[in-house]
Amino acid sequence: MFIQTESTPNPATLKFLPGQTVLDMGTADFPSADTAGKSPLAGRIFAVDGVTGVFLGNDFVTVTKSDGVEWDHIKPAILGAVMEHFQSGQPVINDGDTAGSGHAEHTGEDAEVVDQIKELLDSRVRPAVAQDGGDITFHGFDRGVVYLHMQGACAGCPSSTLTLKMGIENLLRHYIPEVTEVRPVAV
């Protein structure tokens, strides 16, 4: 098994590409070791000293390290953990636990606008942020303001505010006149 790595715009995060499917559908975000119980893969990666976050996508694993830890010191152990997991035959996510769709449900008078927002996020935004080892999820729409959550490499990335304001906000405002602003949410 050959695992490639790619840098991301977030210097604290590295993208690992195992060359096979990681998750069939959705994504899974594990912002701490305490949240990794349902994922044997995330658990193995968190066993490496210095790992502070694991994010799973369709064909990648994004790992975030703590400040002061060098990638040269922990990258070999992470590669070993990923390889060991895929050779073990264990599931990435235990049965009964499923990855999220990436969107909060929304009903009511804004349902049509929300459907348009989700469609643009799914078709234009999420593929782009997945290239950088992250994801973005819809959390709400209220009085013209779209609330989004950045995950994986996008969470804590120095350029995430610029991505939200200049990229995503401008895109949504262009196609959906009801959108006036995009704001990040912490989950």
Coordinates of C-alpha atoms in Angstrom, one line a residue:
M1 CA 0.0 0.0 0.0
F2 CA 1.3 3.4 -1.0
I3 CA 0.0 6.4 0.9
Q4 CA 0.5 9.8 -0.6
T5 CA 0.5 13.0 1.4
E6 CA -0.4 16.6 0.3
S7 CA 0.1 19.8 2.1
T8 CA -3.0 22.0 2.8
P9 CA -3.4 25.7 3.1
N10 CA -3.4 25.1 6.9
P11 CA 0.2 24.5 8.0
A12 CA -1.0 22.5 11.0
T13 CA -2.9 20.0 8.8
L14 CA -1.7 17.4 6.3
K15 CA -3.8 15.4 3.9
F16 CA -3.1 11.6 3.6
L17 CA -4.3 9.8 0.5
P18 CA -4.4 6.0 1.0
G19 CA -5.3 5.2 -2.7
Q20 CA -8.6 3.7 -1.8
T21 CA -12.0 4.7 -0.5
V22 CA -12.0 6.0 3.1
L23 CA -15.7 6.8 3.5
D24 CA -18.4 5.7 1.0
M25 CA -20.6 8.7 1.8
G26 CA -20.3 11.9 3.8
T27 CA -17.5 13.0 6.0
A28 CA -16.5 12.4 9.6
D29 CA -14.9 15.0 11.8
F30 CA -13.0 14.1 15.0
P31 CA -11.8 17.3 16.6
S32 CA -10.3 15.4 19.6
A33 CA -9.3 11.9 20.7
D34 CA -12.4 11.8 22.9
T35 CA -14.7 12.0 19.9
A36 CA -12.9 9.1 18.0
G37 CA -14.6 6.2 19.7
K38 CA -16.7 5.2 16.7
S39 CA -13.8 5.1 14.3
P40 CA -11.0 2.6 14.7
L41 CA -9.0 4.5 12.0
A42 CA -9.3 7.8 13.9
G43 CA -8.4 6.0 17.1
R44 CA -5.2 4.6 15.7
I45 CA -4.2 8.1 14.4
F46 CA -4.9 9.8 17.7
A47 CA -2.6 7.2 19.3
V48 CA 0.3 9.2 17.7
D49 CA 1.6 11.9 20.1
G50 CA 1.0 15.3 18.7
V51 CA -2.2 14.6 16.8
T52 CA -5.1 17.0 17.7
G53 CA -7.6 16.3 15.0
V54 CA -8.7 13.8 12.4
F55 CA -11.1 14.4 9.5
L56 CA -12.2 11.6 7.1
G57 CA -13.4 12.2 3.5
N58 CA -14.3 10.1 0.6
D59 CA -10.7 9.2 -0.4
F60 CA -8.6 11.1 2.1
V61 CA -7.7 11.5 5.8
T62 CA -6.7 14.9 7.1
V63 CA -4.7 15.1 10.3
T64 CA -4.1 18.2 12.4
K65 CA -1.1 18.4 14.7
S66 CA -0.4 20.5 17.8
D67 CA 1.7 23.6 17.7
G68 CA 5.4 22.9 18.3
V69 CA 5.3 19.4 16.8
E70 CA 7.1 18.9 13.5
W71 CA 5.6 16.9 10.7
D72 CA 8.9 15.2 10.1
H73 CA 8.6 13.7 13.6
I74 CA 5.0 12.4 13.5
K75 CA 4.3 11.8 9.8
P76 CA 6.0 8.3 9.7
A77 CA 3.9 7.2 12.7
I78 CA 0.7 8.5 11.1
L79 CA 1.5 6.7 7.8
G80 CA 2.1 3.5 9.8
A81 CA -1.2 3.9 11.6
V82 CA -3.2 4.4 8.4
M83 CA -1.5 1.5 6.7
E84 CA -2.0 -0.7 9.7
H85 CA -5.7 0.1 9.8
F86 CA -6.4 -0.6 6.1
Q87 CA -4.4 -3.9 6.4
S88 CA -6.4 -4.9 9.5
G89 CA -9.7 -5.2 7.7
Q90 CA -11.5 -3.2 10.4
P91 CA -14.1 -0.7 9.3
V92 CA -13.3 3.0 9.2
I93 CA -16.5 3.7 11.1
N94 CA -18.0 1.0 13.3
D95 CA -21.4 -0.5 12.1
G96 CA -24.4 1.5 13.2
D97 CA -22.4 4.8 13.1
T98 CA -22.7 6.6 9.8
A99 CA -21.0 9.7 8.5
G100 CA -23.0 12.8 8.3
S101 CA -24.6 14.3 5.1
G102 CA -22.8 17.5 5.9
H103 CA -26.0 19.7 6.2
A104 CA -28.4 20.6 8.9
E105 CA -32.1 20.3 8.0
H106 CA -34.1 23.4 7.4
T107 CA -37.8 23.8 6.9
G108 CA -40.2 26.8 6.8
E109 CA -40.6 29.9 4.7
D110 CA -36.9 29.9 3.7
A111 CA -36.8 26.3 2.6
E112 CA -36.5 27.1 -1.1
V113 CA -33.6 29.5 -0.5
V114 CA -31.9 27.0 1.8
D115 CA -32.2 24.3 -0.9
Q116 CA -30.5 26.7 -3.4
I117 CA -27.7 27.4 -0.8
K118 CA -27.2 23.6 -0.2
E119 CA -27.1 22.9 -3.9
L120 CA -24.4 25.6 -4.5
L121 CA -22.4 24.4 -1.5
D122 CA -22.6 20.7 -2.8
S123 CA -21.8 21.5 -6.4
R124 CA -19.3 24.4 -6.2
V125 CA -17.9 24.8 -2.7
R126 CA -17.5 21.4 -1.1
P127 CA -15.5 19.8 -4.0
A128 CA -13.1 22.8 -3.8
V129 CA -12.6 22.6 0.0
A130 CA -12.2 18.8 -0.2
Q131 CA -9.2 19.3 -2.5
D132 CA -7.6 21.1 0.4
G133 CA -8.5 18.3 2.8
G134 CA -11.6 19.8 4.4
D135 CA -15.3 20.2 4.3
I136 CA -17.9 22.9 4.9
T137 CA -21.3 22.2 6.3
F138 CA -24.5 24.3 6.3
H139 CA -25.8 25.1 9.8
G140 CA -28.5 27.6 9.1
F141 CA -30.0 30.6 7.3
D142 CA -31.6 33.5 9.2
R143 CA -32.5 36.9 7.8
G144 CA -30.0 36.8 5.0
V145 CA -27.1 35.3 7.0
V146 CA -25.8 31.9 6.1
Y147 CA -24.1 30.0 8.9
L148 CA -21.4 27.5 7.9
H149 CA -19.0 25.2 9.8
M150 CA -15.5 24.6 8.5
Q151 CA -14.0 21.1 9.1
G152 CA -10.8 19.3 8.6
A153 CA -8.0 21.4 7.1
C154 CA -10.3 24.3 6.8
A155 CA -10.9 24.5 10.5
G156 CA -8.4 26.9 12.0
C157 CA -6.8 27.6 8.6
P158 CA -5.3 31.1 8.4
S159 CA -7.1 31.7 5.1
S160 CA -10.5 30.3 6.2
T161 CA -12.0 33.7 6.9
L162 CA -10.9 34.9 3.5
T163 CA -12.4 31.8 1.9
L164 CA -15.7 32.4 3.7
K165 CA -16.0 36.1 3.1
M166 CA -14.4 36.6 -0.4
G167 CA -15.1 33.2 -1.9
I168 CA -18.2 31.6 -0.5
E169 CA -20.1 34.8 0.4
N170 CA -19.5 36.3 -3.0
L171 CA -20.6 33.1 -4.8
L172 CA -23.8 32.8 -2.7
R173 CA -24.7 36.5 -3.0
H174 CA -24.2 36.3 -6.8
Y175 CA -26.6 33.4 -7.3
I176 CA -29.0 34.0 -4.4
P177 CA -30.0 37.6 -3.8
E178 CA -31.6 36.8 -0.4
V179 CA -28.1 36.0 1.0
T180 CA -26.4 39.1 2.5
E181 CA -23.6 37.6 4.6
V182 CA -21.8 34.3 5.5
R183 CA -20.7 33.7 9.1
P184 CA -18.7 30.8 10.6
V185 CA -20.1 28.8 13.4
A186 CA -18.2 26.6 15.9
V187 CA -19.7 23.3 16.8

